[in-house]
Each structure stands twice: as structure tokens, then as C-alpha cells.
Short mmCIF file of C-alpha atoms in Angstrom, two decimals:
data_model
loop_
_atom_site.label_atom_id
_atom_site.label_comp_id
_atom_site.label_asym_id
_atom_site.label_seq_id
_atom_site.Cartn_x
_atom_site.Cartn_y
_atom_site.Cartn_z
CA UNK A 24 -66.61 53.75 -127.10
CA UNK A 25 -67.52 57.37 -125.57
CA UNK A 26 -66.49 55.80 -122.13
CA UNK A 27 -63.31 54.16 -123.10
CA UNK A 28 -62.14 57.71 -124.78
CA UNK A 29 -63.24 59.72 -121.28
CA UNK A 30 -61.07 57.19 -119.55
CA UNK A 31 -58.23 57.29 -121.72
CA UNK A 32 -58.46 60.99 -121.51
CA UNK A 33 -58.34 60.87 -117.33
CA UNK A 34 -55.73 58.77 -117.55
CA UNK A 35 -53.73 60.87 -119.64
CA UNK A 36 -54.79 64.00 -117.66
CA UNK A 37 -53.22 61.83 -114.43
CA UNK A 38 -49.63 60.85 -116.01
CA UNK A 39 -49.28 64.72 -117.34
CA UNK A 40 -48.00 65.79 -113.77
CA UNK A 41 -46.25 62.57 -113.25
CA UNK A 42 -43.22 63.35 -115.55
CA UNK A 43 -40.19 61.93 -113.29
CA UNK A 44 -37.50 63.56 -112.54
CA UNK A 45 -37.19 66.05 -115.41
CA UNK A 46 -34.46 68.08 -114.13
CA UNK A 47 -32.47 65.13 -113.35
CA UNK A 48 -28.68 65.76 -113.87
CA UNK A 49 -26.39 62.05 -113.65
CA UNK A 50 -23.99 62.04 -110.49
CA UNK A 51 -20.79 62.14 -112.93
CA UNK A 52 -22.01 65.62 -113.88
CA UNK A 53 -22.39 66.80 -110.45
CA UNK A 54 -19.52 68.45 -108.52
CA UNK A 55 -20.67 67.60 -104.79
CA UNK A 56 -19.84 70.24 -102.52
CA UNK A 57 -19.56 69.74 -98.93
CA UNK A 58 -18.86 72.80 -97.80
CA UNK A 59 -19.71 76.41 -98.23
CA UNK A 60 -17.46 79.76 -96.93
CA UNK A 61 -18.35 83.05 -97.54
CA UNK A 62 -15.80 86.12 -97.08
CA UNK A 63 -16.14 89.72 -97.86
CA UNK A 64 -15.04 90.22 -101.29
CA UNK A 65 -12.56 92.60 -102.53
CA UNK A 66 -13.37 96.49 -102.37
CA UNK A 67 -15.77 95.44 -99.07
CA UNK A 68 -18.84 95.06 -101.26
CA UNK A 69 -19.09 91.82 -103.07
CA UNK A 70 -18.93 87.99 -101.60
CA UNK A 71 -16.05 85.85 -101.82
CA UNK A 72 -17.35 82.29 -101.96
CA UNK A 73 -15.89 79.04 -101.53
CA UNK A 74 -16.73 75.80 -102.36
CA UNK A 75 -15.79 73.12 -100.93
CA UNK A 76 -15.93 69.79 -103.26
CA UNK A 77 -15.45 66.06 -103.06
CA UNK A 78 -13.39 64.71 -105.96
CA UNK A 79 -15.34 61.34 -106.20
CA UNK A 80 -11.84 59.37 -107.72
CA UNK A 81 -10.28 60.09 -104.58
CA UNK A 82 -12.76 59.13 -101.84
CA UNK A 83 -13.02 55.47 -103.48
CA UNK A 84 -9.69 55.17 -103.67
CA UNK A 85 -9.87 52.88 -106.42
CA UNK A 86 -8.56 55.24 -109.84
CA UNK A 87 -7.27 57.84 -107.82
CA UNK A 88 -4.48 60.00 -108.54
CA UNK A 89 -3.21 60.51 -105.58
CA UNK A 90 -4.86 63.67 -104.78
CA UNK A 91 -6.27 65.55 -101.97
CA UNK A 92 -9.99 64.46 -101.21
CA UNK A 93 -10.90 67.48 -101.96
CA UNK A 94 -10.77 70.98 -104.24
CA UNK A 95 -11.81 74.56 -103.33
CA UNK A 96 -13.45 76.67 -106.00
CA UNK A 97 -13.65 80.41 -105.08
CA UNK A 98 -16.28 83.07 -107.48
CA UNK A 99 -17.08 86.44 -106.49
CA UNK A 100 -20.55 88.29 -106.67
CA UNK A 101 -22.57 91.00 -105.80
CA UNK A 102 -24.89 88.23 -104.07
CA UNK A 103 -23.94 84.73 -103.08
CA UNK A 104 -26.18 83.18 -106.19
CA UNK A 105 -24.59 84.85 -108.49
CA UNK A 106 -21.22 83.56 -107.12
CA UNK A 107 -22.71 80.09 -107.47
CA UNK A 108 -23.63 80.50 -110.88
CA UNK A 109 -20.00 82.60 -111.65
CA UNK A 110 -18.72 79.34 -110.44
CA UNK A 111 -19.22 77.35 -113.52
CA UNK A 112 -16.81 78.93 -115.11
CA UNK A 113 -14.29 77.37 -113.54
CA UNK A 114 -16.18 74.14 -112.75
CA UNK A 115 -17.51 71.35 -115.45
CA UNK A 116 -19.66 70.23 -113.80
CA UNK A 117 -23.16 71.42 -111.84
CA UNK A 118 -22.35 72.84 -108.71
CA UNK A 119 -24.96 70.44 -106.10
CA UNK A 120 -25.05 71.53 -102.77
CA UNK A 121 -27.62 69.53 -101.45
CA UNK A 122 -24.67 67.69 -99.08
CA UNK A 123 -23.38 70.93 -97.77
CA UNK A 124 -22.56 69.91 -94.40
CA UNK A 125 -20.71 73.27 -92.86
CA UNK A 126 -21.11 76.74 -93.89
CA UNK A 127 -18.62 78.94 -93.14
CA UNK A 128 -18.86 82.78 -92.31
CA UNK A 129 -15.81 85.30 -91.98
CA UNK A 130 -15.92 87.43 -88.93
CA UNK A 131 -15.24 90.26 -90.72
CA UNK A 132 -18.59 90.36 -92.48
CA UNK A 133 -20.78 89.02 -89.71
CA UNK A 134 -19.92 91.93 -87.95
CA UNK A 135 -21.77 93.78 -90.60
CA UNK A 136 -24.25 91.29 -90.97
CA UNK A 137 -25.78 88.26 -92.28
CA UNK A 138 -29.49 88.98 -93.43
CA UNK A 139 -28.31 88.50 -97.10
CA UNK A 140 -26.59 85.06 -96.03
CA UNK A 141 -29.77 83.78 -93.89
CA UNK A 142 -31.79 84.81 -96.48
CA UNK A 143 -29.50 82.46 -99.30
CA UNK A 144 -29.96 79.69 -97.08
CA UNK A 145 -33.53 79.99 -96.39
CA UNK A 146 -35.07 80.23 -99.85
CA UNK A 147 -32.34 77.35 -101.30
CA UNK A 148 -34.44 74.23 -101.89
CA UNK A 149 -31.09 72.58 -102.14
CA UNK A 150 -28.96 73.27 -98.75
CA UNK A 151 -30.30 71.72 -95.82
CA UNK A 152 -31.93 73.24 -92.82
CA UNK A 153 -29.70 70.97 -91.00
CA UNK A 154 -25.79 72.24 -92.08
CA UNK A 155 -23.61 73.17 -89.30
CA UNK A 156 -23.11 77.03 -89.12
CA UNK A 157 -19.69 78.20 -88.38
CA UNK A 158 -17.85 81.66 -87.77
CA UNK A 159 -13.96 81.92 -88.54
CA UNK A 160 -12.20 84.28 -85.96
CA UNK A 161 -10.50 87.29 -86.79
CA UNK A 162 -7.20 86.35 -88.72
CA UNK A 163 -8.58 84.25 -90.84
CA UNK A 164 -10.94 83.56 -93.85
CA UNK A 165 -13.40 81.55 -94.28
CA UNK A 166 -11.70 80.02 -97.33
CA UNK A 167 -8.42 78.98 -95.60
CA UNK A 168 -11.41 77.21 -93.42
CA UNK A 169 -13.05 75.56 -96.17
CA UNK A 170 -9.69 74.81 -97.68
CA UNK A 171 -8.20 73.00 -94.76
CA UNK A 172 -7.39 69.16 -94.73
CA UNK A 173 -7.99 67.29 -91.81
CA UNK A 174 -5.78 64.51 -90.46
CA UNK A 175 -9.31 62.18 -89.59
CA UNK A 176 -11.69 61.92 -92.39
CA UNK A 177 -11.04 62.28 -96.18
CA UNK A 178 -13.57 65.32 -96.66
CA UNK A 179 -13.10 68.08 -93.91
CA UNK A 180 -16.09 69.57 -94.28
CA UNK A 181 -17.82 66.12 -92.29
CA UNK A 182 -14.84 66.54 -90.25
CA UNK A 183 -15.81 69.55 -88.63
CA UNK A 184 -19.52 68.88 -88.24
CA UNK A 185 -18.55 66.14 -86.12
CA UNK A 186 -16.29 68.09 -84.26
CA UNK A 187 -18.92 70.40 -83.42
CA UNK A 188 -21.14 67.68 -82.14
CA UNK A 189 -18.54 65.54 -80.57
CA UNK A 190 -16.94 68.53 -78.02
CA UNK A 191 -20.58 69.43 -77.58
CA UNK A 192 -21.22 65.81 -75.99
CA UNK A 193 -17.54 65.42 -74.17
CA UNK A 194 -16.44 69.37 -73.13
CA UNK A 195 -19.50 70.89 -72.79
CA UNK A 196 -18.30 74.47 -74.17
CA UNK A 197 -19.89 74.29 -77.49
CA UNK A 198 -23.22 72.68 -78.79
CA UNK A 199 -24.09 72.55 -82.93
CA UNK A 200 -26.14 75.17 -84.21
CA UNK A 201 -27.79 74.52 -87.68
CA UNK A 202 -29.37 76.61 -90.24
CA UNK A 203 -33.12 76.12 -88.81
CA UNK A 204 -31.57 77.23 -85.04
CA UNK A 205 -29.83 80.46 -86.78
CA UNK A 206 -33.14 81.78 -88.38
CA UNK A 207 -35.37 81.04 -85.54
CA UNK A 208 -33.25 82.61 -83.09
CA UNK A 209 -32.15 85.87 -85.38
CA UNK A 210 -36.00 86.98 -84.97
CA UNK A 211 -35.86 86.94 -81.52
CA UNK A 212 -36.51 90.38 -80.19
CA UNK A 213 -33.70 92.12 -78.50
CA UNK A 214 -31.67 88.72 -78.88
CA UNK A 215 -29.83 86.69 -81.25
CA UNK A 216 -28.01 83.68 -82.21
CA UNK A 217 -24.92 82.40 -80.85
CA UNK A 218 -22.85 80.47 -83.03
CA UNK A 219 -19.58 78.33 -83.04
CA UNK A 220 -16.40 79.74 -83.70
CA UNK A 221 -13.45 77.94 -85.41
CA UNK A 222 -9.89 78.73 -85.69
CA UNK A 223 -6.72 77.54 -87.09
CA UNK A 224 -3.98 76.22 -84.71
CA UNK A 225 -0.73 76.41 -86.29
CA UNK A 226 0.26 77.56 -89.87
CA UNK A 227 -2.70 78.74 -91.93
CA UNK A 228 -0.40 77.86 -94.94
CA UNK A 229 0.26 74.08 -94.17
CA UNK A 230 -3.11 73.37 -93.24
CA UNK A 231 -4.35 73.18 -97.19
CA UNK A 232 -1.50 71.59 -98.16
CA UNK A 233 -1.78 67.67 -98.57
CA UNK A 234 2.16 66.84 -97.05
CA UNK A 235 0.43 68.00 -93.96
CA UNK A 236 -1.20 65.36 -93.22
CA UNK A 237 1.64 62.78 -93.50
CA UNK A 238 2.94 64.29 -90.29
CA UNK A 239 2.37 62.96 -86.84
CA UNK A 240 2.34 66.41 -85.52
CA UNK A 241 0.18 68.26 -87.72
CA UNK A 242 1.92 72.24 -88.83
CA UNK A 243 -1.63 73.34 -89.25
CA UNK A 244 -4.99 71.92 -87.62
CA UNK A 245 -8.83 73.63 -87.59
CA UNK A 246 -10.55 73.25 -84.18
CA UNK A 247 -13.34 74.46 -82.69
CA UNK A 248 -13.18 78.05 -80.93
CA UNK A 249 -15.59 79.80 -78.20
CA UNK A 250 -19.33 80.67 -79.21
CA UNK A 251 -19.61 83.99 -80.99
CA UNK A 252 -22.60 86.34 -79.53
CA UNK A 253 -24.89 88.31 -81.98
CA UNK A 254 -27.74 90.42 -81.52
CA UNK A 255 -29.86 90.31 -84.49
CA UNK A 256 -28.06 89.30 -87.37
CA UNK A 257 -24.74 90.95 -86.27
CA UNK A 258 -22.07 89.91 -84.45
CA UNK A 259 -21.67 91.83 -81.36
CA UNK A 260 -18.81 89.68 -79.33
CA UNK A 261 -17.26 86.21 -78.44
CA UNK A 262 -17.35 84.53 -75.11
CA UNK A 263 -14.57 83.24 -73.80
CA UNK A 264 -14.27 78.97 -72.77
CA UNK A 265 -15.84 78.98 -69.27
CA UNK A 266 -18.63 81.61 -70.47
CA UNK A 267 -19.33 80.02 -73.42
CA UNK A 268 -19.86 76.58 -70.94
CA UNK A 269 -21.81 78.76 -68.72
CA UNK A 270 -24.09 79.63 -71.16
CA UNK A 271 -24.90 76.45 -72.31
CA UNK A 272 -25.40 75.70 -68.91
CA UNK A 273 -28.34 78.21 -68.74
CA UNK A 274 -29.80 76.75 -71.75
CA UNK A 275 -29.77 73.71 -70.74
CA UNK A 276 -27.80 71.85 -73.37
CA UNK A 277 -25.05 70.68 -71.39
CA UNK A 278 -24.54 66.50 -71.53
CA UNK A 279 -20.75 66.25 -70.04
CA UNK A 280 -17.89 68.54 -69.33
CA UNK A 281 -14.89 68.05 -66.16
CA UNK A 282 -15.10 70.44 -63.23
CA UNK A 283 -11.60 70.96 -61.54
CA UNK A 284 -11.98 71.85 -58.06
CA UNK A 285 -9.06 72.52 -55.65
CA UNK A 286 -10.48 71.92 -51.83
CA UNK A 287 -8.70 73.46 -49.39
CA UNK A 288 -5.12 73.71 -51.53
CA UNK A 289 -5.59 69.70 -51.10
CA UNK A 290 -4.29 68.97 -54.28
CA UNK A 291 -6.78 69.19 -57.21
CA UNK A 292 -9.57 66.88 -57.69
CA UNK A 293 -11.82 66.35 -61.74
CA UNK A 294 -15.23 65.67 -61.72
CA UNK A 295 -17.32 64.78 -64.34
CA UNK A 296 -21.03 65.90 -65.20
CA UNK A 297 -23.12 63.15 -65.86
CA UNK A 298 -26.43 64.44 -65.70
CA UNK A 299 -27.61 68.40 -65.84
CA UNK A 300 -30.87 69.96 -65.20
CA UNK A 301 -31.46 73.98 -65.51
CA UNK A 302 -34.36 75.69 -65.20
CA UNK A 303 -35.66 79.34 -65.40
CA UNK A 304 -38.11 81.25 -63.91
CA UNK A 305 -39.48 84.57 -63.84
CA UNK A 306 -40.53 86.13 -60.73
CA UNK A 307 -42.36 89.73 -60.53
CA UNK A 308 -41.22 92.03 -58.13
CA UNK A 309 -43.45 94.67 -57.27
CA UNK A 310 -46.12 93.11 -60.01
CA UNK A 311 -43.61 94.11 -62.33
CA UNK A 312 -40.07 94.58 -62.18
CA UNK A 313 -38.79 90.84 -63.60
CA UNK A 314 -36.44 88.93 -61.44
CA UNK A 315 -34.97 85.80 -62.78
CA UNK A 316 -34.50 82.52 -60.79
CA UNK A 317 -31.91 80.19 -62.36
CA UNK A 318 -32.05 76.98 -61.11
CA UNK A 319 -28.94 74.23 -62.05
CA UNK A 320 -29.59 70.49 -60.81
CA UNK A 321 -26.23 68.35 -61.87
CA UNK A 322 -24.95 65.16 -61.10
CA UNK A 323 -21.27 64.30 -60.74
CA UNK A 324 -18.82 61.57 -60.88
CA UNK A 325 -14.66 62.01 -59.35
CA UNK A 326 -12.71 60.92 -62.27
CA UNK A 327 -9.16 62.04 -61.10
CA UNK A 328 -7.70 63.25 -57.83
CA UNK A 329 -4.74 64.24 -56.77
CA UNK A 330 -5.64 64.71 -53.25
CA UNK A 331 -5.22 62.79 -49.90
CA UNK A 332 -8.99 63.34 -48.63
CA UNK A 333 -11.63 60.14 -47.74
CA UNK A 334 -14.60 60.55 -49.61
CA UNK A 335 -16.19 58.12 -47.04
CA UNK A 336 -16.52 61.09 -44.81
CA UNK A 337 -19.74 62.98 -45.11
CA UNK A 338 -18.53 66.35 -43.98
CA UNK A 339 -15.37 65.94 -46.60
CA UNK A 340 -17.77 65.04 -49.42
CA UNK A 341 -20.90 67.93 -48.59
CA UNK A 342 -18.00 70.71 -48.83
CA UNK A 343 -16.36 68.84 -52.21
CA UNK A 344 -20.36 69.55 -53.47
CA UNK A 345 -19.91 73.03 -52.35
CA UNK A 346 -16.69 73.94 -54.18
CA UNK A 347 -18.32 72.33 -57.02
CA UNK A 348 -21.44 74.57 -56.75
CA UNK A 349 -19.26 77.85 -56.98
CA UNK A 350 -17.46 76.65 -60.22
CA UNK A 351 -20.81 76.26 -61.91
CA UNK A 352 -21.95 79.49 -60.16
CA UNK A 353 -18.25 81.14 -61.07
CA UNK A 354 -19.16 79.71 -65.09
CA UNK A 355 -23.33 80.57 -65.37
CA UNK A 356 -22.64 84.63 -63.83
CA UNK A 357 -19.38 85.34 -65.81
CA UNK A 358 -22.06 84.29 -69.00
CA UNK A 359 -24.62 86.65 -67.84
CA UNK A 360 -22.40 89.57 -67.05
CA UNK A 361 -21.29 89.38 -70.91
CA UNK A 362 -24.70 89.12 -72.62
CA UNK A 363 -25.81 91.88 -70.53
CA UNK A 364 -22.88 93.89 -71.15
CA UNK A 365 -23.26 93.35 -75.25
CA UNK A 366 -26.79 94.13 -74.57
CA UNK A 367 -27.92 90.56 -76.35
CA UNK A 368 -30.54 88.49 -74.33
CA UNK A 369 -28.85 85.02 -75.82
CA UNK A 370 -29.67 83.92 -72.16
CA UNK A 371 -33.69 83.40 -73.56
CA UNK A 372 -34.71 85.77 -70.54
CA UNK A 373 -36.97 87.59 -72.57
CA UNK A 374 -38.63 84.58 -74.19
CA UNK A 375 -38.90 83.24 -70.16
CA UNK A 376 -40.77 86.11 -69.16
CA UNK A 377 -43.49 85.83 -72.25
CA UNK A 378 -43.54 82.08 -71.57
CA UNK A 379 -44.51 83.23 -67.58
CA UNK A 380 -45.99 86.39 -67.93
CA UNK A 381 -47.41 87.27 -71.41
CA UNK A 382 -48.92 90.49 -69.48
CA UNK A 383 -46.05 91.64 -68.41
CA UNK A 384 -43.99 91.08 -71.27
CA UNK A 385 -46.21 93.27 -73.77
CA UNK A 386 -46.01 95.90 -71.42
CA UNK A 387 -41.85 95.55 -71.43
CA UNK A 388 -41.15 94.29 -75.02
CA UNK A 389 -40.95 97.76 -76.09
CA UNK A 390 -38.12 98.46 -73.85
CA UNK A 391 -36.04 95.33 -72.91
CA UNK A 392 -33.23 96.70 -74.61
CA UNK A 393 -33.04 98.89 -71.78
CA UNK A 394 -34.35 96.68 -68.75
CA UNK A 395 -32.47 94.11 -69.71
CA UNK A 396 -28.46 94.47 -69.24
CA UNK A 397 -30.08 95.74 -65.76
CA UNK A 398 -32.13 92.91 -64.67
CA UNK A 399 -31.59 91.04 -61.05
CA UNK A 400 -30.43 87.75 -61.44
CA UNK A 401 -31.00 84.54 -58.36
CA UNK A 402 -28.61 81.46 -58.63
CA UNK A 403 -29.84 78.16 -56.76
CA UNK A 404 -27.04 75.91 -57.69
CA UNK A 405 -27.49 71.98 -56.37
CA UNK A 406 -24.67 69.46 -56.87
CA UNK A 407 -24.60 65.74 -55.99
CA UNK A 408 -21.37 63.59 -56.05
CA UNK A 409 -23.07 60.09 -57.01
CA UNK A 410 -19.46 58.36 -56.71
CA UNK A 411 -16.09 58.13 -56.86
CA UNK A 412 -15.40 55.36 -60.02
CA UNK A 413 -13.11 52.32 -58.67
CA UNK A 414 -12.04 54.14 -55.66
CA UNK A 415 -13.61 55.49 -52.60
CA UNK A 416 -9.61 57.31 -51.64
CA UNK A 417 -6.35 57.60 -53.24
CA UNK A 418 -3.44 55.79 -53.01
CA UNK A 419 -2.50 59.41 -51.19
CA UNK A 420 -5.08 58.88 -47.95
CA UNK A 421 -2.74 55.59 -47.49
CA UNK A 422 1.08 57.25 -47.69
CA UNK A 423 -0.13 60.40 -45.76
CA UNK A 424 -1.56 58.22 -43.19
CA UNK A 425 2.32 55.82 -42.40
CA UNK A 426 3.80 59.46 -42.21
#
């Protein structure tokens, strides 16, 4: 009987922590929210907030009014939780962010910083490590962002997450940066994040406003922009399209993007990156001034011409390489001479040189700031034309040849 009761009691002692989901809320009280902006409030001191969230009846399309997809709530605070909790007020339902795909930050106050913002998204159990971080260019607000209804895809806030990742694969001038990337990268000494930029082409009026998306030629669209540059948690600059490809050439996160080369006033002739390799290495000079080698391995195929050269000659095709070499040269030192001129070592030079020389580096981590918008810089660029698609020649070679 005495060993029956202990069991009883350790089985008892075993459920206690096994109590389910106790703070369980049903999904038709739950206001999904997709998306997140945050704007300087009013007065420069509090945080305007917008929500982004799906309006369930609409998605299905089965008892829908014939809504938009979505609704925007907006709540100020002195902090961005208490603008989530300010929210309910004009919400019924509890606010769940754990699908927050895209947050959204105003230029305006990542300029003054975003500790407060990082440290929102850090310590919320809810809001994954993996949402798309955005910055809305001067003009703009975050909220006419998060407000915005896109022409492809019901909720916009998926919309633009894909857009991030599908130019990142096709153009090569942007790359997605998540939550995770943007905290590792703030604590970077001397350095900082850089992060995608997204703008409004057209009316920022029309964009919000469902009629626009019965047009074939949309009066407002969102698309992505060039990658903002911050040092620490403040943003210090934006790059403009071919630095913002050159510096994802340096970090080596480049899949595809064209190349448009014009050999000698030929015509012009598009190649396409297939395959990209860049590497960096520190060199000492002296035993310890740094120099950095950057080293760019990339493999192209001609796409389009409009040109009456023979790729079947040798000579023709080691000078097409050539031109091709200074256009990724032209791209990867226009992105230095900015990060060295805002003084932010985005390029990962720093973080080289402790990888290479840990020595060296304790000995200079005190002053990068200052060695650093000063520090020599080697190019090795290597480009291989692996072929030419259906076509060795244009229909060009042949007409310029009868004349």
C-alpha cells in the first residue's frame, strides 16, 4: 500500500509540469500580423508602430467581404511594447506576431538609432530571428510601407520578403538580411550592418488603396532600394546600385546578376554570372601595416549581344574577359571607397585580419577607426566566358560580312 501511494505521488509530481498549453489563446482570437513598421512618433520621442494584419475572411476567400487582405493598426509609445499593448485598444483581438515576416524601420530614426528596436526583437519569444529587416528611404514612413498592397500576393508583407530574396538570386544588388544577421553584425567593432532599403515608386497615396490593384499599370508600387550602410546601430549612408552589387561581391553572396560590357564601341554585349568566388586575405606589410588582397573568381555566360564580333576567336574572347574584369573591378572599388569614406568596415576587413592575424589585430583593434578608411587595398579579378548560349556569333557577324 506504502508503495502504491509513493508511486501515485511520483506520478503526480511528473504530470504537475506537464500542464499543456496553458496560455493557449484559439486562432479566431488572434489578429495575425505579418508585418511590423516602426516610425518616430510625434514630438521626436515616442514610436509610431504599425501593424500589419491578415484579415483571415479575406485570404480564404470563401465569406469575404470584399476587402483588402489586409488592415494596418498604428499605437504610439514611449517603447515599442507598450505600443503593442496600446494596440488593443483598437484591436479585439490578441495581437500574435509570431508570423511577422518584414519589419520595417523609418530612416529618419535609424539615423538616430536602433539599440531600442534590436533590443525589442531580441528578447521577443514571439518574432522570429528569421524576419526580413527593412529600411524605408527618406520620404517616406514606414507605415505607408506596411500599408501598401501589392499587385502579387494577397498579404504584402510575404510579398516583400520574397522580393528581397528573389532580386538577391536574379540582380545581384541586394541579399536578405534577417533579425539574427542584424544583431550579430551591430557588435562588430568599428563596423555594422547593412540593410535593404525599400521605396515607393509612384503615388504613396494609391499604393494603400485597394482600386490600385485593379490596374494594369499600378499608380503606386513598393520595390526594393540600394543597401543602407550603418556603423553600429546607426545609419551612416546608402550605397548606390553598382556599390551596393560591389559589395556583395566582396562578401561573397553574389549567385547571378548581368554585366553589360561595350568592347571597342562594338555595340553592347550582357553577360550573365553564373558562378562567383571571392576571397580575402590579409597580408602584413612591414610585420604590420595590413594590406588586403581581394580575390574575385566568376564565371560567365553571353546572354545578349548586339555586336558583330566571333566569339570563335581567342584573341576576341580573352579581351571580352578583360572588359568584363574592369566592370567587376569598376563595381568592388567604388564599394570600398564608400565604406571607407563613412568610416564603416561593412567590407568584414577587420574581422579578416583577426581571422589571419589575431596578433596583429589586438595590437590595431584599438585604433581601426583610424587605420581603416586608410588601408591599401589589391584587386586580382579572374573572369571566364564558359559560352555563348545557342550561338557562337550574331546574326550581325553574317550582314557585316556580305557588306
Amino acid at each position: 500500500m506504502r508503495i502504491r501511494a509513493m508511486w501515485l505521488l511520483v506520478i503526480l509530481c511528473v504530470m504537475l509540469p506537464l500542464s499543456g498549453c496553458w496560455d493557449a489563446e484559439e486562432l479566431n482570437r488572434r489578429a495575425v500580423v505579418s508585418g511590423i513598421g516602426i516610425d518616430r512618433g510625434p514630438g521626436n520621442k515616442d514610436y509610431l508602430v504599425s501593424f500589419q494584419v491578415i484579415i483571415a475572411d479575406e485570404i480564404s476567400g470563401k465569406i469575404g467581404r470584399g476587402g483588402t487582405p489586409t488592415t494596418v493598426y498604428t499605437a504610439e509609445g514611449r517603447s515599442i511594447m507598450e505600443a503593442v499593448r496600446k494596440a488593443s485598444l483598437q484591436v479585439p483581438r490578441l495581437m500574435s506576431t509570431a508570423h511577422v515576416r518584414i519589419v520595417v524601420i523609418s530612416e529618419e530614426l535609424a539615423r538616430q538609432g536602433i539599440s531600442d528596436i534590436l533590443d525589442f526583437l531580441d528578447r521577443d519569444s514571439d518574432i522570429r530571428l528569421t524576419a526580413k529587416i527593412f529600411i524605408a528611404k527618406k520620404g517616406i514612413r514606414a507605415l505607408d510601407v506596411i500599408a501598401g498592397l501589392s499587385p502579387m500576393g494577397k498579404i504584402t508583407a510575404y510579398t516583400l520578403a520574397q522580393k528581397a530574396e528573389m532580386t538577391s538570386r536574379e540582380y545581384g544588388a541586394n541579399y536578405p538580411v534577417e533579425v539574427d544577421d542584424l544583431i550579430r553584425e551591430v557588435l562588430v567593432p568599428n563596423s555594422g550592418p547593412v540593410i535593404n532599403g525599400v521605396d515607393i515608386v509612384g503615388s504613396v497615396q494609391e499604393v494603400r488603396k485597394k482600386n490600385n490593384l485593379e490596374e494594369t499599370d499600378n499608380l503606386g508600387l513598393l520595390v526594393m532600394s540600394n543597401l543602407a550602410v550603418f556603423k553600429g546601430d546607426q545609419l551612416k549612408g546608402w550605397l548606390n546600385e553598382n556599390e551596393s552589387r560591389g559589395l556583395i561581391w566582396l562578401r561573397d553572396k553574389l549567385h547571378n546578376t548581368s554585366i553589360v560590357i561595350t568592347p571597342d564601341d562594338q555595340g553592347t554585349i550582357t553577360l550573365d554570372v553564373r558562378r562567383s568566388k571571392t576571397s580575402i586575405r590579409a597580408i602584413l606589410k612591414d610585420g604590420e601595416d595590413p594590406i588586403f588582397v581581394v580575390k574575385v573568381m566568376a564565371q560567365l555566360s553571353v546572354r545578349e549581344m548586339d555586336s558583330p564580333i566571333d566569339f570563335r576567336d581567342l584573341a576576341t574572347l580573352d579581351a571580352l574577359e578583360k572588359d568584363v574584369n574592369q566592370e567587376i573591378l569598376k563595381d568592388i572599388k567604388a564599394a570600398v571607397q564608400t565604406a571607407q569614406s563613412l568610416n564603416s568596415d561593412v567590407l568584414c576587413f577587420g574581422r579578416t585580419l583577426e581571422l589571419q592575424h589575431p596578433k596583429v589585430w589586438k595590437q590595431l583593434k584599438g585604433q581601426w577607426s583610424d587605420i581603416f578608411p586608410k588601408v591599401a587595398v589589391e584587386y586580382h579579378i579572374d573572369s571566364i566566358v564558359r559560352n555563348s548560349q545557342m550561338r557562337d556569333r550574331s546574326f550581325q557577324y553574317n550582314l557585316k560580312k556580305k557588306e
